[in-house]
Tab-separated table of C-alpha atoms and ligand atoms in Angstrom:
chain	number	residue	atom	x	y	z
W	757	MET	CA	-9.295	6.576	3.988
W	758	CYS	CA	-8.169	5.990	7.500
W	759	LEU	CA	-6.926	9.458	8.026
W	760	ALA	CA	-8.440	11.612	10.842
W	761	ILE	CA	-8.343	15.262	11.453
W	762	PRO	CA	-8.121	17.337	14.832
W	763	GLY	CA	-11.038	19.861	15.015
W	764	LEU	CA	-12.243	21.929	17.710
W	765	ILE	CA	-15.545	21.407	19.392
W	766	GLU	CA	-17.655	24.616	19.331
W	767	SER	CA	-20.915	23.550	20.548
W	768	ILE	CA	-22.841	20.209	21.553
W	769	TYR	CA	-26.429	19.231	20.587
W	770	VAL	CA	-28.512	16.131	20.614
W	771	GLN	CA	-29.848	14.695	17.301
W	772	ASP	CA	-32.153	11.357	17.196
W	773	ASN	CA	-30.852	10.528	20.707
W	774	ILE	CA	-27.149	10.880	19.953
W	775	ASN	CA	-24.801	13.524	21.075
W	776	MET	CA	-23.549	15.670	18.078
W	777	ALA	CA	-21.288	18.589	18.091
W	778	LYS	CA	-20.378	21.598	15.688
W	779	VAL	CA	-16.595	21.061	15.154
W	780	ASN	CA	-14.348	23.515	13.609
W	781	PHE	CA	-11.527	22.231	11.099
W	782	GLY	CA	-9.588	25.359	10.556
W	783	GLY	CA	-12.639	27.520	9.647
W	784	VAL	CA	-14.689	24.669	7.971
W	785	LYS	CA	-17.455	23.583	10.414
W	786	ARG	CA	-19.010	20.023	10.239
W	787	ALA	CA	-21.615	18.156	12.184
W	788	THR	CA	-19.807	15.499	14.143
W	789	CYS	CA	-21.100	12.463	16.077
W	790	LEU	CA	-19.502	12.310	19.721
W	791	ALA	CA	-21.248	9.135	20.706
W	792	TYR	CA	-17.765	7.456	21.043
W	793	VAL	CA	-16.323	10.441	22.953
W	794	PRO	CA	-19.119	10.670	25.675
W	795	HIS	CA	-16.770	12.843	28.102
W	796	ALA	CA	-15.835	15.417	25.389
W	797	LYS	CA	-16.894	19.021	25.966
W	798	ALA	CA	-16.964	22.202	24.197
W	799	GLY	CA	-13.371	23.625	23.590
W	800	ASP	CA	-11.799	20.297	23.481
W	801	TYR	CA	-9.935	19.129	20.336
W	802	VAL	CA	-10.971	15.757	19.008
W	803	LEU	CA	-9.623	13.498	16.262
W	804	VAL	CA	-12.454	13.179	13.592
W	805	HIS	CA	-12.935	10.306	11.008
W	806	VAL	CA	-15.700	10.309	8.556
W	807	GLY	CA	-17.996	12.523	10.739
W	808	PHE	CA	-17.189	10.643	14.111
W	809	ALA	CA	-14.988	11.858	16.972
W	810	LEU	CA	-12.581	9.100	17.827
W	811	SER	CA	-10.526	10.298	20.594
W	812	VAL	CA	-9.997	13.617	22.454
W	813	ILE	CA	-6.664	14.960	21.760
W	814	ASN	CA	-4.628	14.539	24.929
W	815	GLU	CA	-2.887	18.080	25.396
W	816	GLN	CA	-0.476	16.725	28.035
W	817	GLU	CA	0.725	14.175	25.847
W	818	ALA	CA	0.982	16.163	22.685
W	819	GLN	CA	3.194	18.618	24.747
W	820	SER	CA	5.122	16.143	26.291
W	821	THR	CA	5.873	14.649	22.648
W	822	LEU	CA	6.965	18.221	21.461
W	823	LYS	CA	9.091	18.360	24.277
W	824	VAL	CA	10.881	14.996	23.599
W	825	LEU	CA	11.452	16.264	20.169
W	826	LYS	CA	12.866	19.455	21.126
W	827	ASP	CA	15.169	17.719	23.465
W	828	ILE	CA	16.435	15.417	20.745
W	829	GLY	CA	17.538	18.539	18.956
W	830	GLU	CA	19.215	20.178	21.888
W	831	LEU	CA	21.261	16.663	22.650
W	832	ASP	CA	22.590	17.175	19.189
W	833	GLU	CA	23.971	20.524	19.574
W	834	ILE	CA	25.867	19.572	22.553
D	963	MET	CA	-5.358	23.652	13.915
D	964	LYS	CA	-3.905	22.978	17.320
D	965	TYR	CA	-0.477	21.350	17.451
D	966	LEU	CA	-0.373	20.737	13.542
D	967	ASP	CA	2.074	23.309	12.687
D	968	GLU	CA	4.492	21.977	15.696
D	969	TYR	CA	4.201	18.498	14.138
D	970	ARG	CA	5.251	19.778	10.686
D	971	ASP	CA	8.218	22.073	12.057
D	972	SER	CA	11.149	21.523	9.527
D	973	THR	CA	13.732	22.489	12.177
D	974	LEU	CA	12.492	19.490	14.319
D	975	ALA	CA	12.244	17.151	11.154
D	976	GLU	CA	15.787	18.053	10.126
D	977	GLN	CA	16.990	17.278	13.874
D	978	LEU	CA	15.109	14.141	14.034
D	979	SER	CA	17.046	13.220	10.632
D	980	GLN	CA	20.261	13.766	12.048
D	981	ARG	CA	19.445	11.612	14.972
D	982	ILE	CA	18.418	8.787	12.699
D	983	HIS	CA	21.486	9.159	10.686
D	984	LYS	CA	23.649	8.941	13.908
D	985	ALA	CA	21.574	5.849	15.414
D	986	THR	CA	21.813	3.713	12.158
D	987	LYS	CA	24.712	1.198	11.897
D	988	HIS	CA	23.104	-1.453	9.904
D	989	ASN	CA	20.682	-1.906	6.834
D	990	TRP	CA	17.020	-1.975	8.005
D	991	THR	CA	13.786	-2.332	6.427
D	992	ILE	CA	10.601	-0.800	8.129
D	993	MET	CA	7.098	-1.123	6.741
D	994	GLU	CA	4.669	1.915	7.333
D	995	VAL	CA	1.308	-0.161	7.510
D	996	CYS	CA	-1.147	2.536	6.710
D	997	GLY	CA	-1.816	4.129	3.443
D	998	GLY	CA	-2.137	7.336	5.217
D	999	GLN	CA	1.323	7.314	6.348
D	1000	THR	CA	2.633	6.349	2.914
D	1001	HIS	CA	1.003	9.334	1.600
D	1002	SER	CA	2.358	11.724	4.187
D	1003	ILE	CA	5.889	10.031	3.663
D	1004	LEU	CA	5.934	10.847	0.010
D	1005	GLN	CA	4.195	14.188	0.187
D	1006	TYR	CA	6.921	15.356	2.566
D	1007	GLY	CA	9.666	13.625	1.040
D	1008	LEU	CA	10.705	11.941	4.416
D	1009	GLU	CA	12.655	9.281	2.394
D	1010	ASP	CA	15.240	11.797	1.548
D	1011	LEU	CA	15.800	12.403	5.289
D	1012	LEU	CA	16.799	9.029	5.925
D	1013	PRO	CA	20.351	7.267	5.692
D	1014	GLU	CA	20.669	4.866	2.498
D	1015	THR	CA	20.710	2.131	4.858
D	1016	ILE	CA	17.031	2.410	6.022
D	1017	GLU	CA	14.484	1.185	3.239
D	1018	LEU	CA	10.818	1.791	3.991
D	1019	LEU	CA	8.363	-0.685	2.818
D	1020	HIS	CA	4.842	0.307	2.073
D	1021	GLY	CA	2.222	-1.804	3.406
D	1022	PRO	CA	-1.189	-2.828	2.683
D	1023	GLY	CA	-3.295	-0.360	4.659
D	1024	CYS	CA	-5.457	1.463	2.099
D	1025	PRO	CA	-8.910	-0.191	2.242
D	1026	VAL	CA	-9.795	1.426	-1.179
D	1027	CYS	CA	-7.035	-0.337	-2.773
D	1028	VAL	CA	-7.495	-3.664	-1.008
D	1029	THR	CA	-11.554	-3.835	-1.916
D	1030	PRO	CA	-11.829	-6.948	-4.253
D	1031	LEU	CA	-12.851	-6.129	-7.715
D	1032	GLU	CA	-15.667	-8.399	-7.359
D	1033	LEU	CA	-17.046	-6.334	-4.664
D	1034	ILE	CA	-16.807	-3.027	-6.815
D	1035	ASP	CA	-18.772	-5.073	-9.418
D	1036	LYS	CA	-21.393	-5.676	-6.915
D	1037	ALA	CA	-21.461	-1.995	-5.991
D	1038	VAL	CA	-21.949	-1.232	-9.703
D	1039	ALA	CA	-24.764	-3.764	-10.004
D	1040	ILE	CA	-26.719	-2.291	-6.957
D	1041	ALA	CA	-26.157	1.111	-8.075
D	1042	SER	CA	-27.497	0.676	-11.427
D	1043	ARG	CA	-30.858	0.107	-10.193
D	1044	GLN	CA	-33.940	2.611	-10.614
D	1045	ASP	CA	-35.141	1.793	-7.148
D	1046	VAL	CA	-31.795	2.539	-5.213
D	1047	ILE	CA	-29.894	5.594	-3.860
D	1048	PHE	CA	-26.207	4.446	-3.700
D	1049	CYS	CA	-24.123	6.157	-1.240
D	1050	SER	CA	-20.194	6.037	-0.897
D	1051	PHE	CA	-17.064	7.952	0.268
D	1052	GLY	CA	-15.934	9.975	-2.618
D	1053	ASP	CA	-12.745	7.959	-3.142
D	1054	MET	CA	-14.637	4.857	-3.932
D	1055	LEU	CA	-16.359	6.174	-7.086
D	1056	ARG	CA	-13.499	6.178	-9.286
D	1057	VAL	CA	-12.325	2.577	-8.484
D	1058	PRO	CA	-12.787	0.615	-11.721
D	1059	GLY	CA	-14.809	-2.388	-11.604
D	1060	SER	CA	-14.457	-5.138	-14.516
D	1061	GLN	CA	-16.841	-3.173	-16.770
D	1062	ASN	CA	-17.673	0.214	-15.065
D	1063	ASP	CA	-17.136	2.443	-12.165
D	1064	LEU	CA	-19.492	4.257	-9.745
D	1065	LEU	CA	-18.821	7.463	-11.355
D	1066	GLY	CA	-19.651	5.792	-14.832
D	1067	VAL	CA	-23.083	4.752	-13.107
D	1068	LYS	CA	-23.640	8.139	-11.794
D	1069	ALA	CA	-22.984	9.696	-15.296
D	1070	GLN	CA	-25.641	7.246	-16.687
D	1071	GLY	CA	-28.191	9.029	-14.644
D	1072	PHE	CA	-28.475	6.732	-11.679
D	1073	ASP	CA	-28.670	8.202	-7.902
D	1074	VAL	CA	-25.191	7.785	-6.520
D	1075	ARG	CA	-24.358	10.057	-3.775
D	1076	ILE	CA	-20.899	11.025	-2.244
D	1077	VAL	CA	-21.563	11.053	1.631
D	1078	TYR	CA	-19.134	12.685	4.178
D	1079	SER	CA	-20.537	10.414	7.085
D	1080	PRO	CA	-22.587	7.188	7.137
D	1081	LEU	CA	-25.021	8.935	9.328
D	1082	ASP	CA	-25.884	11.239	6.317
D	1083	CYS	CA	-27.477	8.036	4.626
D	1084	LEU	CA	-29.890	7.846	7.323
D	1085	ALA	CA	-31.521	11.408	6.722
D	1086	ILE	CA	-31.479	10.378	2.882
D	1087	ALA	CA	-33.258	7.129	3.836
D	1088	LYS	CA	-35.724	8.924	5.987
D	1089	ASN	CA	-36.534	11.281	3.146
D	1090	ASN	CA	-36.980	8.857	0.450
D	1091	PRO	CA	-39.079	6.033	1.838
D	1092	ASP	CA	-39.941	4.717	-1.606
D	1093	LYS	CA	-36.062	4.069	-2.252
D	1094	GLN	CA	-33.441	1.548	-0.907
D	1095	VAL	CA	-30.653	3.324	0.360
D	1096	VAL	CA	-27.379	1.562	0.176
D	1097	PHE	CA	-24.175	2.446	1.685
D	1098	PHE	CA	-20.746	1.266	0.494
D	1099	ALA	CA	-19.348	0.363	3.826
D	1100	VAL	CA	-15.481	0.107	3.220
D	1101	GLY	CA	-12.508	0.936	5.575
D	1102	PHE	CA	-10.297	-0.441	8.458
D	1103	GLU	CA	-10.958	-0.478	12.060
D	1104	THR	CA	-10.986	3.415	12.074
D	1105	THR	CA	-13.889	3.369	9.998
D	1106	ALA	CA	-15.902	0.410	11.404
D	1107	PRO	CA	-17.332	2.361	14.396
D	1108	ALA	CA	-19.022	4.748	12.204
D	1109	ASN	CA	-20.288	2.260	9.919
D	1110	ALA	CA	-21.484	0.297	12.882
D	1111	MET	CA	-23.396	3.171	14.454
D	1112	SER	CA	-25.112	3.971	11.201
D	1113	VAL	CA	-26.772	0.261	11.114
D	1114	ARG	CA	-27.320	0.540	14.837
D	1115	GLN	CA	-29.216	3.942	14.544
D	1116	ALA	CA	-31.232	2.704	11.452
D	1117	LYS	CA	-32.349	-0.274	13.683
D	1118	THR	CA	-33.282	1.956	16.455
D	1119	LEU	CA	-35.047	4.236	14.241
D	1120	GLY	CA	-37.019	1.386	12.366
D	1121	LEU	CA	-35.498	2.319	9.029
D	1122	GLY	CA	-36.238	-0.558	6.703
D	1123	ASN	CA	-35.079	0.972	3.432
D	1124	PHE	CA	-31.123	1.422	4.690
D	1125	SER	CA	-28.602	-1.295	4.239
D	1126	ILE	CA	-25.065	-1.531	3.821
D	1127	LEU	CA	-22.506	-3.260	1.240
D	1128	THR	CA	-19.678	-4.352	3.655
D	1129	SER	CA	-16.129	-4.915	2.820
D	1130	HIS	CA	-14.215	-4.051	6.088
D	1131	VAL	CA	-10.785	-5.252	6.727
D	1132	THR	CA	-8.524	-5.343	9.799
D	1133	VAL	CA	-4.885	-4.661	10.348
D	1134	PRO	CA	-3.402	-7.628	12.627
D	1135	PRO	CA	-4.322	-10.565	10.478
D	1136	VAL	CA	-2.810	-8.773	7.366
D	1137	ILE	CA	0.517	-8.098	9.336
D	1138	THR	CA	0.727	-11.521	10.441
D	1139	SER	CA	0.177	-12.980	7.051
D	1140	ILE	CA	3.100	-10.682	5.794
D	1141	LEU	CA	5.207	-11.910	8.622
D	1142	GLN	CA	4.409	-15.559	7.879
D	1143	SER	CA	5.168	-15.480	4.444
D	1144	VAL	CA	8.867	-17.181	3.641
D	1145	ASP	CA	9.936	-14.269	1.484
D	1146	ASN	CA	9.058	-11.541	4.194
D	1147	ARG	CA	11.458	-8.684	4.158
D	1148	VAL	CA	9.854	-6.468	7.121
D	1149	GLN	CA	12.285	-5.922	10.066
D	1150	ALA	CA	9.944	-3.440	11.848
D	1151	PHE	CA	6.490	-1.693	11.822
D	1152	LEU	CA	5.177	1.615	12.096
D	1153	GLY	CA	1.769	0.721	13.602
D	1154	PRO	CA	-1.331	2.458	12.260
D	1155	GLY	CA	-2.029	5.483	14.656
D	1156	HIS	CA	-5.686	5.824	13.742
D	1157	VAL	CA	-6.549	2.211	13.765
D	1158	CYS	CA	-5.093	1.953	17.159
D	1159	SER	CA	-7.077	5.063	18.401
D	1160	VAL	CA	-10.248	2.820	18.026
D	1161	MET	CA	-8.706	-0.576	18.820
D	1162	GLY	CA	-5.748	0.248	21.170
D	1163	TRP	CA	-2.426	-1.904	20.821
D	1164	LYS	CA	-2.654	-4.827	22.775
D	1165	GLN	CA	-3.247	-6.918	19.864
D	1166	TYR	CA	-0.014	-5.792	18.588
D	1167	GLU	CA	2.040	-6.974	21.664
D	1168	ALA	CA	1.442	-10.701	20.942
D	1169	ILE	CA	2.468	-10.030	17.354
D	1170	SER	CA	5.593	-8.245	18.376
D	1171	ASN	CA	6.503	-10.985	20.883
D	1172	HIS	CA	5.736	-13.906	18.644
D	1173	TYR	CA	7.636	-12.588	15.832
D	1174	LYS	CA	10.196	-10.817	17.755
D	1175	ILE	CA	9.662	-7.565	15.853
D	1176	PRO	CA	9.516	-3.883	16.797
D	1177	ILE	CA	6.284	-2.376	16.378
D	1178	VAL	CA	5.970	1.544	16.901
D	1179	ILE	CA	2.342	2.927	16.891
D	1180	THR	CA	2.919	6.089	14.759
D	1181	GLY	CA	0.938	9.509	13.734
D	1182	PHE	CA	0.727	11.011	10.471
D	1183	GLU	CA	2.480	14.118	10.685
D	1184	PRO	CA	6.318	14.643	9.365
D	1185	THR	CA	7.807	14.466	12.771
D	1186	ASP	CA	5.786	11.755	14.013
D	1187	LEU	CA	6.824	9.653	11.219
D	1188	LEU	CA	10.360	10.464	11.818
D	1189	GLU	CA	10.123	9.891	15.483
D	1190	GLY	CA	8.496	6.460	14.944
D	1191	ILE	CA	11.286	5.517	12.500
D	1192	LEU	CA	13.741	6.553	15.053
D	1193	ARG	CA	12.325	4.399	17.620
D	1194	CYS	CA	12.268	1.438	15.411
D	1195	VAL	CA	15.933	2.069	14.576
D	1196	LEU	CA	16.920	2.314	18.296
D	1197	GLN	CA	15.114	-1.105	18.941
D	1198	LEU	CA	16.480	-2.664	15.877
D	1199	GLU	CA	20.064	-1.619	16.556
D	1200	ALA	CA	19.766	-2.631	20.224
D	1201	GLY	CA	18.363	-5.954	19.403
D	1202	GLU	CA	15.020	-5.315	21.053
D	1203	TYR	CA	11.477	-5.859	20.155
D	1204	LYS	CA	8.602	-4.215	21.849
D	1205	VAL	CA	5.541	-2.128	20.961
D	1206	GLU	CA	6.053	1.487	21.712
D	1207	ASN	CA	3.186	4.216	21.346
D	1208	GLN	CA	4.699	7.278	19.530
D	1209	TYR	CA	1.025	8.786	19.049
D	1210	ALA	CA	0.296	9.075	22.819
D	1211	ARG	CA	-1.736	12.276	22.135
D	1212	ALA	CA	-4.473	10.244	20.129
D	1213	VAL	CA	-3.973	6.663	21.217
D	1214	GLU	CA	-4.496	4.913	24.446
D	1215	LYS	CA	-3.404	1.228	24.960
D	1216	GLU	CA	-7.069	-0.117	25.498
D	1217	GLY	CA	-8.366	2.163	22.560
D	1218	ASN	CA	-11.899	3.615	22.463
D	1219	LYS	CA	-14.051	1.101	24.431
D	1220	VAL	CA	-17.284	2.764	23.726
D	1221	ALA	CA	-16.603	2.309	20.053
D	1222	ARG	CA	-15.160	-1.103	20.340
D	1223	THR	CA	-18.164	-2.362	22.216
D	1224	VAL	CA	-20.575	-1.005	19.176
D	1225	VAL	CA	-18.136	-2.534	16.524
D	1226	GLU	CA	-18.543	-6.104	18.626
D	1227	GLU	CA	-22.242	-5.683	18.612
D	1228	VAL	CA	-22.920	-4.930	15.054
D	1229	PHE	CA	-20.146	-6.882	13.431
D	1230	ASP	CA	-18.824	-10.602	13.688
D	1231	VAL	CA	-15.064	-11.362	12.698
D	1232	SER	CA	-14.834	-12.889	9.046
D	1233	ASP	CA	-12.557	-14.089	6.692
D	1234	ARG	CA	-12.063	-11.630	3.832
D	1235	MET	CA	-10.750	-11.329	0.425
D	1236	TRP	CA	-8.125	-8.734	-0.056
D	1237	ARG	CA	-7.547	-7.389	-3.632
D	1238	GLY	CA	-3.898	-8.330	-4.667
D	1239	LEU	CA	-3.291	-10.593	-1.390
D	1240	GLY	CA	-6.029	-13.264	-1.925
D	1241	SER	CA	-8.050	-14.476	1.256
D	1242	ILE	CA	-6.917	-13.754	4.647
D	1243	PRO	CA	-8.490	-15.680	7.676
D	1244	LYS	CA	-10.507	-13.556	10.362
D	1245	SER	CA	-9.198	-10.291	8.590
D	1246	GLY	CA	-12.563	-8.583	8.373
D	1247	TYR	CA	-15.942	-7.982	9.606
D	1248	LYS	CA	-19.509	-8.854	8.499
D	1249	LEU	CA	-22.772	-8.091	9.974
D	1250	SER	CA	-23.680	-9.780	12.903
D	1251	TYR	CA	-26.825	-12.200	13.180
D	1252	ASP	CA	-28.898	-9.415	14.746
D	1253	TYR	CA	-28.136	-6.886	12.082
D	1254	ALA	CA	-28.253	-9.285	9.159
D	1255	ASP	CA	-31.578	-7.515	7.630
D	1256	PHE	CA	-29.059	-4.558	6.893
D	1257	ASP	CA	-26.784	-6.611	4.549
D	1258	ALA	CA	-27.037	-5.459	1.122
D	1259	GLU	CA	-25.755	-8.741	-0.233
D	1260	ARG	CA	-28.675	-10.534	1.204
D	1261	ILE	CA	-31.045	-7.986	0.146
D	1262	PHE	CA	-30.004	-7.853	-3.446
D	1263	GLN	CA	-28.888	-11.381	-4.079
D	1264	LEU	CA	-26.411	-10.764	-6.625
D	1265	GLU	CA	-24.640	-13.536	-8.681
D	1266	THR	CA	-20.959	-14.039	-7.679
D	1267	ILE	CA	-19.431	-12.243	-10.774
D	1268	SER	CA	-15.869	-13.664	-11.296
D	1269	ALA	CA	-13.498	-10.688	-11.918
D	1270	GLU	CA	-9.902	-11.036	-13.095
D	1271	GLU	CA	-6.931	-8.806	-12.366
D	1272	PRO	CA	-4.648	-8.041	-15.158
D	1273	ALA	CA	-1.720	-10.464	-15.372
D	1274	ILE	CA	1.041	-7.695	-15.556
D	1275	CYS	CA	0.121	-6.187	-12.184
D	1276	ILE	CA	2.407	-6.667	-9.141
D	1277	SER	CA	0.489	-5.161	-6.642
D	1278	GLY	CA	0.299	-8.228	-4.481
D	1279	GLN	CA	4.084	-8.076	-4.101
D	1280	ILE	CA	3.989	-4.323	-3.609
D	1281	LEU	CA	1.491	-4.632	-0.621
D	1282	ARG	CA	3.784	-6.974	1.003
D	1283	GLY	CA	6.626	-4.896	0.615
D	1284	LEU	CA	8.543	-7.307	-1.736
D	1285	LYS	CA	8.651	-4.615	-4.812
D	1286	LYS	CA	8.529	-1.071	-5.494
D	1287	PRO	CA	6.390	0.371	-8.223
D	1288	HIS	CA	9.124	1.322	-10.603
D	1289	GLU	CA	9.662	-2.559	-10.814
D	1290	CYS	CA	6.311	-2.938	-12.786
D	1291	PRO	CA	6.370	-2.526	-16.427
D	1292	ALA	CA	3.182	-0.965	-16.517
D	1293	PHE	CA	3.883	1.747	-13.941
D	1294	ALA	CA	3.311	5.195	-15.119
D	1295	ASN	CA	2.647	4.121	-18.819
D	1296	MET	CA	-0.266	1.690	-19.078
D	1297	CYS	CA	-0.917	2.133	-15.659
D	1298	THR	CA	-1.809	5.638	-14.056
D	1299	PRO	CA	-4.051	7.024	-11.715
D	1300	GLU	CA	-6.509	8.092	-14.664
D	1301	THR	CA	-6.512	4.387	-15.866
D	1302	PRO	CA	-5.278	2.066	-12.821
D	1303	LEU	CA	-4.768	-1.631	-13.515
D	1304	GLY	CA	-4.272	-2.670	-10.053
D	1305	ALA	CA	-4.899	-2.370	-6.489
D	1306	THR	CA	-2.043	0.072	-5.557
D	1307	MET	CA	-2.881	2.608	-8.123
D	1308	VAL	CA	-6.707	2.835	-7.543
D	1309	SER	CA	-6.520	5.259	-4.650
D	1310	SER	CA	-4.363	8.208	-3.665
D	1311	GLU	CA	-3.205	6.271	-0.620
D	1312	GLY	CA	-2.038	3.505	-2.692
D	1313	THR	CA	1.588	3.158	-3.270
D	1314	CYS	CA	1.906	3.169	-6.856
D	1315	ALA	CA	-0.477	6.341	-7.028
D	1316	ALA	CA	1.550	8.061	-4.222
D	1317	TYR	CA	4.690	7.218	-6.239
D	1318	TYR	CA	3.280	8.604	-9.415
D	1319	LYS	CA	1.728	11.675	-7.601
D	1320	TYR	CA	4.973	12.629	-6.123
D	1321	GLY	CA	6.967	12.161	-9.080
D	1322	ARG	CA	8.940	9.271	-7.852
D	1323	ILE	CA	8.571	7.510	-11.437
D	1324	GLY	CA	12.339	6.700	-11.872
D	1325	GLN	CA	12.832	6.035	-7.934
D	1326	THR	CA	14.811	3.078	-7.005
D	1327	LYS	CA	15.016	3.287	-3.425
J	2530	SF4	S1	1.760	0.310	-11.509
J	2530	SF4	FE1	-0.240	-0.433	-11.877
J	2530	SF4	S2	-0.124	-2.295	-12.790
J	2530	SF4	FE2	2.048	-1.815	-11.861
J	2530	SF4	S3	1.840	-2.736	-9.802
J	2530	SF4	FE3	1.197	-0.691	-9.490
J	2530	SF4	S4	-1.193	-0.804	-9.804
J	2530	SF4	FE4	-0.340	-2.985	-10.516
């Protein structure tokens, strides 16, 4: 139940005074509440849980983790 | 989906596995707190990539599993009323109460609906002014912001026919209670990534310092989990203990401040009963004074129904990492996902259910 999944914000709209977005999860599109990520914009990836975006995925951090993982592999080949 | 493939890359997973083998010199037990992590570990067979000397203990982090039987009975009682539309996340529908489950109530013709988000309930309440719309608000800190927002919006919109039946639990108190028990076996924790995306990881620093235990906040993909395990092993082997954040792409130290503020406004911290574990002080949320009108337990004034767990079930020990499913005589015969007897079999994120699903029936590790 605590699993959140990443999706791409396609467009933002307002409903009952809260910011909402159409978010694309690999083809499946869902209405998602953006109230907790007020700085999110179209084109951002957000981590979504039960219809709420909880964080914007930090691309730099994602890439630096991947780099660390790849470096671990290269280390082992020496 | 962005990055998903990279974090599932089998070559990277293999290299991480080799690194863990090289780093491990002693026997260690590491607990992943979150049921979602347990599920990934079994789904991707990650235990097979670890040295024999590392034992993963599966923690209590499945809110569906730890919701008390008594509360399921209350949900069933509320849902069995003609004047109610009962809404829930899908995974609560099959959880057995003492007599019936929510799916059974639905089959009897009552209005039980699965919602994707608690906000969906507000539209249902607007469109059905002659009915009471009740949402089964279950979950850890990850789900609390969504549930809090639904209540706050209901108040703003003046919806008098919406309420929630709350069974919110929180992670740090249950970790602490595991560490305080005399028979504790946990030597390091993989911290719950999505819970921390809301709450941050400051609270875990105090726990790590006090109990001298490594805690690595970890994500949910195979390479996330392996990197989390590697970081735990490196700390354990070096005799260090600190909080590290493996899941920095989604988790900041402070968490999500906007979400935390709304959760604090709508909920108060309270003691909570955990199925299989009993009452844990300050381990959950209840609606705060200002939002008490939205409390379904107050509105429906249900009698306390005393519900008994089957004596054979050892899920309490499984939730604390003391036993594994195969040590339970009922596992995979009397107790299966179709006929669950206890907490850890009732949802797919429960340890017994995950062992069953991924064929670890004779698993001894
Ligand atoms: S197999 Fe069933 S009865 Fe045994 S511990 Fe797991 S949930 Fe309880």
